[in-house]
XYZ file of C-alpha atoms in Angstrom:
389
model
C 56.538 90.548 83.965
C 58.900 89.530 86.765
C 62.592 89.337 85.823
C 62.685 85.737 86.987
C 60.125 84.761 84.406
C 61.933 86.679 81.695
C 65.205 84.884 82.526
C 63.453 81.524 82.463
C 61.790 82.214 79.114
C 65.119 83.451 77.661
C 66.802 80.194 78.562
C 64.146 78.284 76.628
C 64.092 80.805 73.760
C 60.494 81.966 74.322
C 60.997 85.739 74.774
C 59.029 88.277 72.866
C 60.784 91.309 71.363
C 59.563 93.455 74.234
C 60.793 90.928 76.816
C 64.176 90.643 75.053
C 64.603 94.442 75.256
C 63.715 94.315 78.916
C 66.296 91.552 79.556
C 68.990 93.375 77.588
C 68.411 96.545 79.569
C 68.549 94.572 82.838
C 71.860 92.926 81.843
C 73.464 96.327 81.221
C 73.362 97.044 84.922
C 76.563 96.256 86.906
C 77.202 92.536 87.360
C 73.769 91.526 85.924
C 75.379 89.834 82.925
C 77.446 87.618 85.243
C 74.387 86.927 87.370
C 72.470 85.962 84.265
C 75.140 83.441 83.222
C 75.287 82.021 86.719
C 71.469 81.624 86.871
C 71.373 80.158 83.381
C 74.003 77.546 84.286
C 72.172 76.513 87.431
C 68.800 76.348 85.701
C 70.176 74.009 83.106
C 71.175 71.642 85.906
C 68.034 71.949 87.971
C 64.425 72.381 87.388
C 63.979 75.895 86.233
C 60.735 76.634 88.086
C 61.997 75.322 91.433
C 65.278 77.160 91.143
C 63.790 80.502 90.118
C 61.153 80.386 92.782
C 63.798 80.012 95.461
C 66.367 82.442 94.075
C 66.978 85.833 95.678
C 68.259 88.105 92.940
C 69.642 90.752 95.280
C 71.428 88.201 97.400
C 72.826 86.563 94.281
C 74.148 89.911 93.112
C 75.811 90.377 96.483
C 77.450 86.950 96.177
C 78.667 87.827 92.714
C 80.246 91.005 94.062
C 81.856 89.043 96.923
C 83.205 86.510 94.434
C 84.741 89.348 92.463
C 86.385 90.712 95.591
C 87.679 87.265 96.508
C 88.934 86.771 92.992
C 90.658 90.168 93.083
C 92.206 89.368 96.503
C 93.232 85.944 95.308
C 94.825 87.515 92.248
C 96.794 89.912 94.477
C 97.926 87.027 96.694
C 99.046 85.092 93.647
C 100.917 88.126 92.349
C 102.585 88.709 95.726
C 103.426 85.034 96.062
C 104.876 85.067 92.578
C 106.920 88.138 93.482
C 108.092 86.497 96.696
C 109.101 83.416 94.750
C 111.123 85.555 92.365
C 112.735 87.450 95.257
C 113.494 84.171 97.043
C 114.953 82.734 93.850
C 117.196 85.803 93.420
C 118.190 85.668 97.103
C 119.003 81.970 96.799
C 121.010 82.631 93.668
C 122.943 85.387 95.447
C 123.552 83.088 98.412
C 124.783 80.303 96.158
C 126.979 82.716 94.214
C 128.257 84.188 97.473
C 129.022 80.776 98.905
C 130.722 79.762 95.675
C 132.743 82.994 95.646
C 133.719 82.563 99.295
C 134.724 78.946 98.750
C 136.621 79.924 95.621
C 138.416 82.764 97.390
C 139.055 80.703 100.503
C 140.506 77.783 98.606
C 142.113 79.778 95.797
C 145.864 79.282 95.506
C 147.823 82.354 94.408
C 151.365 81.573 93.223
C 154.113 83.936 94.400
C 155.164 86.823 92.180
C 158.684 86.095 90.958
C 160.755 89.216 90.355
C 162.922 89.739 87.300
C 166.003 89.557 89.550
C 165.032 86.101 90.734
C 164.343 84.954 87.174
C 167.801 86.186 86.148
C 169.411 84.449 89.126
C 167.733 81.169 88.172
C 168.970 81.512 84.602
C 172.507 82.409 85.682
C 172.539 79.485 88.085
C 171.764 77.093 85.236
C 174.211 78.688 82.831
C 177.049 78.640 85.382
C 176.423 74.997 86.269
C 175.447 75.786 89.850
C 171.904 74.438 89.509
C 172.221 70.816 90.551
C 171.057 68.349 93.163
C 170.424 64.711 93.884
C 166.679 64.108 93.461
C 165.151 60.903 94.823
C 161.482 59.970 94.459
C 159.672 57.271 96.417
C 157.558 56.612 93.322
C 160.733 55.682 91.430
C 162.583 53.767 94.130
C 159.557 52.211 95.816
C 161.146 53.040 99.162
C 160.295 55.497 101.906
C 162.005 58.863 101.611
C 162.311 59.324 105.363
C 163.109 56.897 108.159
C 161.130 56.538 111.376
C 163.995 58.132 113.300
C 164.036 61.160 110.971
C 160.256 61.429 111.178
C 160.550 61.721 114.954
C 163.325 64.318 114.652
C 161.215 66.549 112.410
C 157.929 66.122 114.355
C 156.147 64.232 111.580
C 152.635 63.203 112.649
C 150.612 60.347 111.147
C 148.759 62.573 108.666
C 151.976 64.084 107.310
C 153.632 60.660 107.245
C 150.798 59.422 105.032
C 151.468 62.225 102.537
C 155.170 61.371 102.584
C 154.339 57.923 101.225
C 154.759 59.561 97.812
C 157.457 62.149 98.299
C 160.693 63.555 96.938
C 164.011 64.307 98.581
C 166.287 66.950 97.069
C 169.873 67.124 98.319
C 172.399 69.761 97.279
C 176.134 69.427 97.810
C 178.758 71.947 98.889
C 179.064 73.721 95.524
C 175.492 73.489 94.191
C 172.062 75.019 94.731
C 168.625 74.087 93.485
C 165.383 75.849 92.598
C 162.228 73.775 92.873
C 158.544 74.601 92.415
C 156.256 72.615 94.684
C 152.793 71.243 93.917
C 151.003 74.443 95.043
C 153.300 76.812 93.124
C 155.571 77.629 96.066
C 159.121 78.347 94.890
C 161.983 77.114 97.064
C 165.618 78.126 96.581
C 167.720 75.458 98.270
C 171.234 76.589 99.180
C 174.316 74.361 99.148
C 174.675 71.466 101.624
C 170.920 71.380 102.170
C 168.049 68.934 101.906
C 164.341 69.344 101.266
C 161.720 66.597 101.671
C 158.190 67.228 100.439
C 155.081 65.364 99.165
C 154.784 65.203 95.403
C 151.175 66.345 95.826
C 149.807 68.309 98.765
C 146.534 67.201 100.316
C 144.609 69.179 102.919
C 147.885 70.524 104.309
C 151.222 71.799 102.994
C 154.172 70.493 105.002
C 157.849 70.158 104.076
C 161.033 69.174 105.894
C 164.184 71.267 105.695
C 167.719 70.404 106.715
C 170.043 73.275 105.770
C 169.226 76.642 104.251
C 166.425 77.635 101.895
C 164.575 80.739 100.749
C 160.812 80.210 100.506
C 158.408 82.145 98.266
C 155.139 80.598 99.403
C 151.934 80.488 97.362
C 148.986 82.082 99.170
C 146.302 79.637 100.233
C 143.894 80.702 102.996
C 142.570 77.189 103.461
C 145.929 75.438 103.934
C 148.764 76.585 106.144
C 152.343 76.107 104.929
C 154.654 74.485 107.496
C 158.433 74.005 107.413
C 159.576 71.290 109.845
C 163.035 71.708 111.427
C 164.721 69.866 114.323
C 164.022 72.838 116.622
C 160.363 73.293 115.677
C 157.980 74.357 112.918
C 157.704 77.536 110.863
C 154.018 78.163 110.099
C 152.823 80.515 107.384
C 150.018 81.099 104.830
C 151.806 83.034 102.083
C 154.997 85.034 102.363
C 158.764 85.168 101.793
C 161.226 84.022 104.401
C 164.547 82.245 104.848
C 165.230 79.277 107.113
C 168.646 77.946 108.074
C 168.982 74.894 110.316
C 172.778 74.988 110.190
C 173.649 78.567 111.072
C 177.201 78.330 112.431
C 177.061 81.939 113.631
C 175.276 80.749 116.786
C 177.205 77.747 118.159
C 175.458 76.127 121.109
C 176.417 73.383 123.540
C 174.941 70.800 121.212
C 175.662 72.798 118.053
C 172.009 72.768 117.044
C 170.130 75.924 116.063
C 167.667 77.209 113.473
C 167.392 80.780 112.260
C 164.451 82.362 110.459
C 164.477 85.703 108.651
C 161.073 87.078 107.675
C 161.133 89.221 104.537
C 157.411 89.615 103.816
C 154.149 88.565 105.425
C 153.735 87.014 108.852
C 154.974 83.709 110.263
C 155.306 82.026 113.615
C 157.770 79.507 114.984
C 156.513 76.781 117.317
C 159.210 75.023 119.335
C 159.233 71.386 120.423
C 157.888 72.436 123.814
C 154.906 74.173 122.184
C 156.092 77.754 122.689
C 154.998 79.896 119.742
C 156.877 83.012 118.638
C 155.148 85.409 116.227
C 157.328 87.278 113.728
C 156.977 90.482 111.750
C 158.827 91.497 108.542
C 162.411 92.516 109.209
C 162.855 90.229 112.223
C 165.535 87.582 112.746
C 164.720 84.636 115.008
C 167.255 82.240 116.495
C 166.001 79.017 118.127
C 168.636 76.831 119.799
C 168.617 73.474 121.535
C 170.081 73.631 125.037
C 169.647 70.014 126.087
C 166.934 67.981 127.822
C 164.584 68.653 124.913
C 164.581 72.349 125.784
C 165.043 75.285 123.445
C 165.764 78.973 123.758
C 164.644 81.673 121.336
C 165.822 85.208 120.659
C 164.304 87.769 118.309
C 165.908 90.876 116.823
C 165.379 93.371 114.023
C 167.716 93.171 111.022
C 168.180 94.546 107.544
C 166.831 91.751 105.359
C 168.812 92.853 102.293
C 171.726 90.406 102.827
C 169.293 87.531 103.323
C 167.363 88.410 100.189
C 170.501 89.015 98.140
C 171.686 85.410 97.918
C 168.262 84.518 96.528
C 168.866 86.949 93.645
C 172.445 85.928 92.887
C 174.545 88.101 95.201
C 176.712 87.482 98.258
C 176.354 90.371 100.712
C 178.915 90.699 103.494
C 178.606 93.364 106.176
C 181.743 93.866 108.282
C 182.490 90.152 107.929
C 185.789 88.584 108.923
C 187.904 87.464 105.982
C 188.000 83.923 107.381
C 184.201 83.677 107.332
C 184.085 85.212 103.864
C 186.624 82.751 102.470
C 184.869 79.770 104.095
C 181.643 80.696 102.322
C 183.372 81.163 98.969
C 185.458 78.009 99.391
C 182.314 75.917 99.708
C 180.623 77.646 96.814
C 183.597 77.286 94.470
C 184.658 73.833 95.707
C 187.956 74.966 97.222
C 189.407 72.304 99.490
C 191.940 74.375 101.454
C 192.279 78.020 102.462
C 195.704 78.892 103.863
C 196.810 82.074 105.677
C 200.455 83.007 105.981
C 199.579 85.064 109.065
C 196.747 84.422 111.550
C 196.064 88.146 111.703
C 194.841 87.964 108.099
C 191.857 85.897 109.240
C 190.476 88.841 111.194
C 190.536 91.417 108.400
C 187.011 92.774 107.930
C 185.257 92.944 104.592
C 182.097 94.793 103.539
C 180.735 94.503 100.039
C 178.614 92.644 97.491
C 179.979 89.854 95.327
C 178.317 88.269 92.306
C 177.295 84.754 93.217
C 177.753 83.500 89.655
C 180.915 85.444 88.793
C 184.245 83.757 88.160
C 186.342 83.042 91.226
C 189.238 84.989 89.722
C 187.206 88.198 89.490
C 185.859 87.747 93.006
C 189.347 87.234 94.442
C 190.518 90.325 92.593
C 187.764 92.361 94.265
C 188.700 90.992 97.696
C 192.380 91.794 97.191
C 191.561 95.388 96.271
C 189.251 95.850 99.241
C 191.272 94.073 101.952
C 194.776 94.954 100.742
C 195.910 91.336 100.606
C 197.285 88.976 97.989
C 195.499 85.755 97.019
C 197.049 82.868 95.139
C 194.870 80.260 93.453
C 196.286 76.807 92.898
C 193.782 74.250 91.608
C 191.581 73.515 94.625
C 193.437 75.598 97.247
C 193.833 79.290 98.104
C 196.699 81.012 99.885
C 196.257 84.469 101.395
C 199.335 86.580 102.123
C 200.666 90.149 102.062
C 203.724 91.827 100.594
C 204.536 93.563 103.886
């Protein structure tokens, strides 16, 4: 009997035992069982006789094999696609993590490392009564901290002026200093007779105004430059330690206006009013002076930064300094109104040494007398310098 007839009879349950054995043996051959199911399904939907008369068993087997190959290929494609999706997902995750890390690193603010010496100096300043200043806040007074004229003097643009709408002004007097931590963690040591103006909260920039002398320990922030505005120009930096003095009387000019910058660590630049930019390296001392007609001159030299760091840690350092200059510094610090010399030649005696910034004036004068071979008399708020010979 033809296999087609056997398949048809099996669908209708009319096979004899011999025919059933024949069908079972036929189905054991490769892919015949699948062909049988496929034929059976089609026969149930169509007329069995018409379908079986038109069917080509060998061709059907070939189609079954092709379907298997397609299914196998499709399975591989699905597996590869699934793998690609997983790889893409991992790559996307790495990209997102990388972008997040970069943004975090780029915008991360790292406060300065404060040495034990600086911590001790801050404590001694408080204990000795030297830590003190007049602090004015626009939020408290409801008034602007800086006038339009001052804004022009310190090169304040519209963006910075907007930040100064909520700002503070710290002013120290002749015998006081002040330590202040700014919004970003920057620590500023303001010397006597100085003023600092700064926004209570920094926005997309970090700008301050300085009139006088200050030591800056700037927080590192790659996304926001730190700028100190002075009458002679701007000090620009990302994160470093440096000193700025807008009232350095060691460099008198025609108009008496100069700013000095000493770079201790890191890298800064100074941009003058005319737009000239001077890069600085650690250990360099920059002097920028006004010479009239809105013009400035700049000079750069290498120095030992130790004396400029010392006052920040509670020590006066004098290197071959005239006694007159030494006494002027101490007179301001200790609120001495008059310094008198019985001989003019005493003014030019040179002194080299370190003096404790928070020591008693009596002990400091004793050290000066021993070093300079002079006599010093203290009388309330005046000093008289003389000799026995």
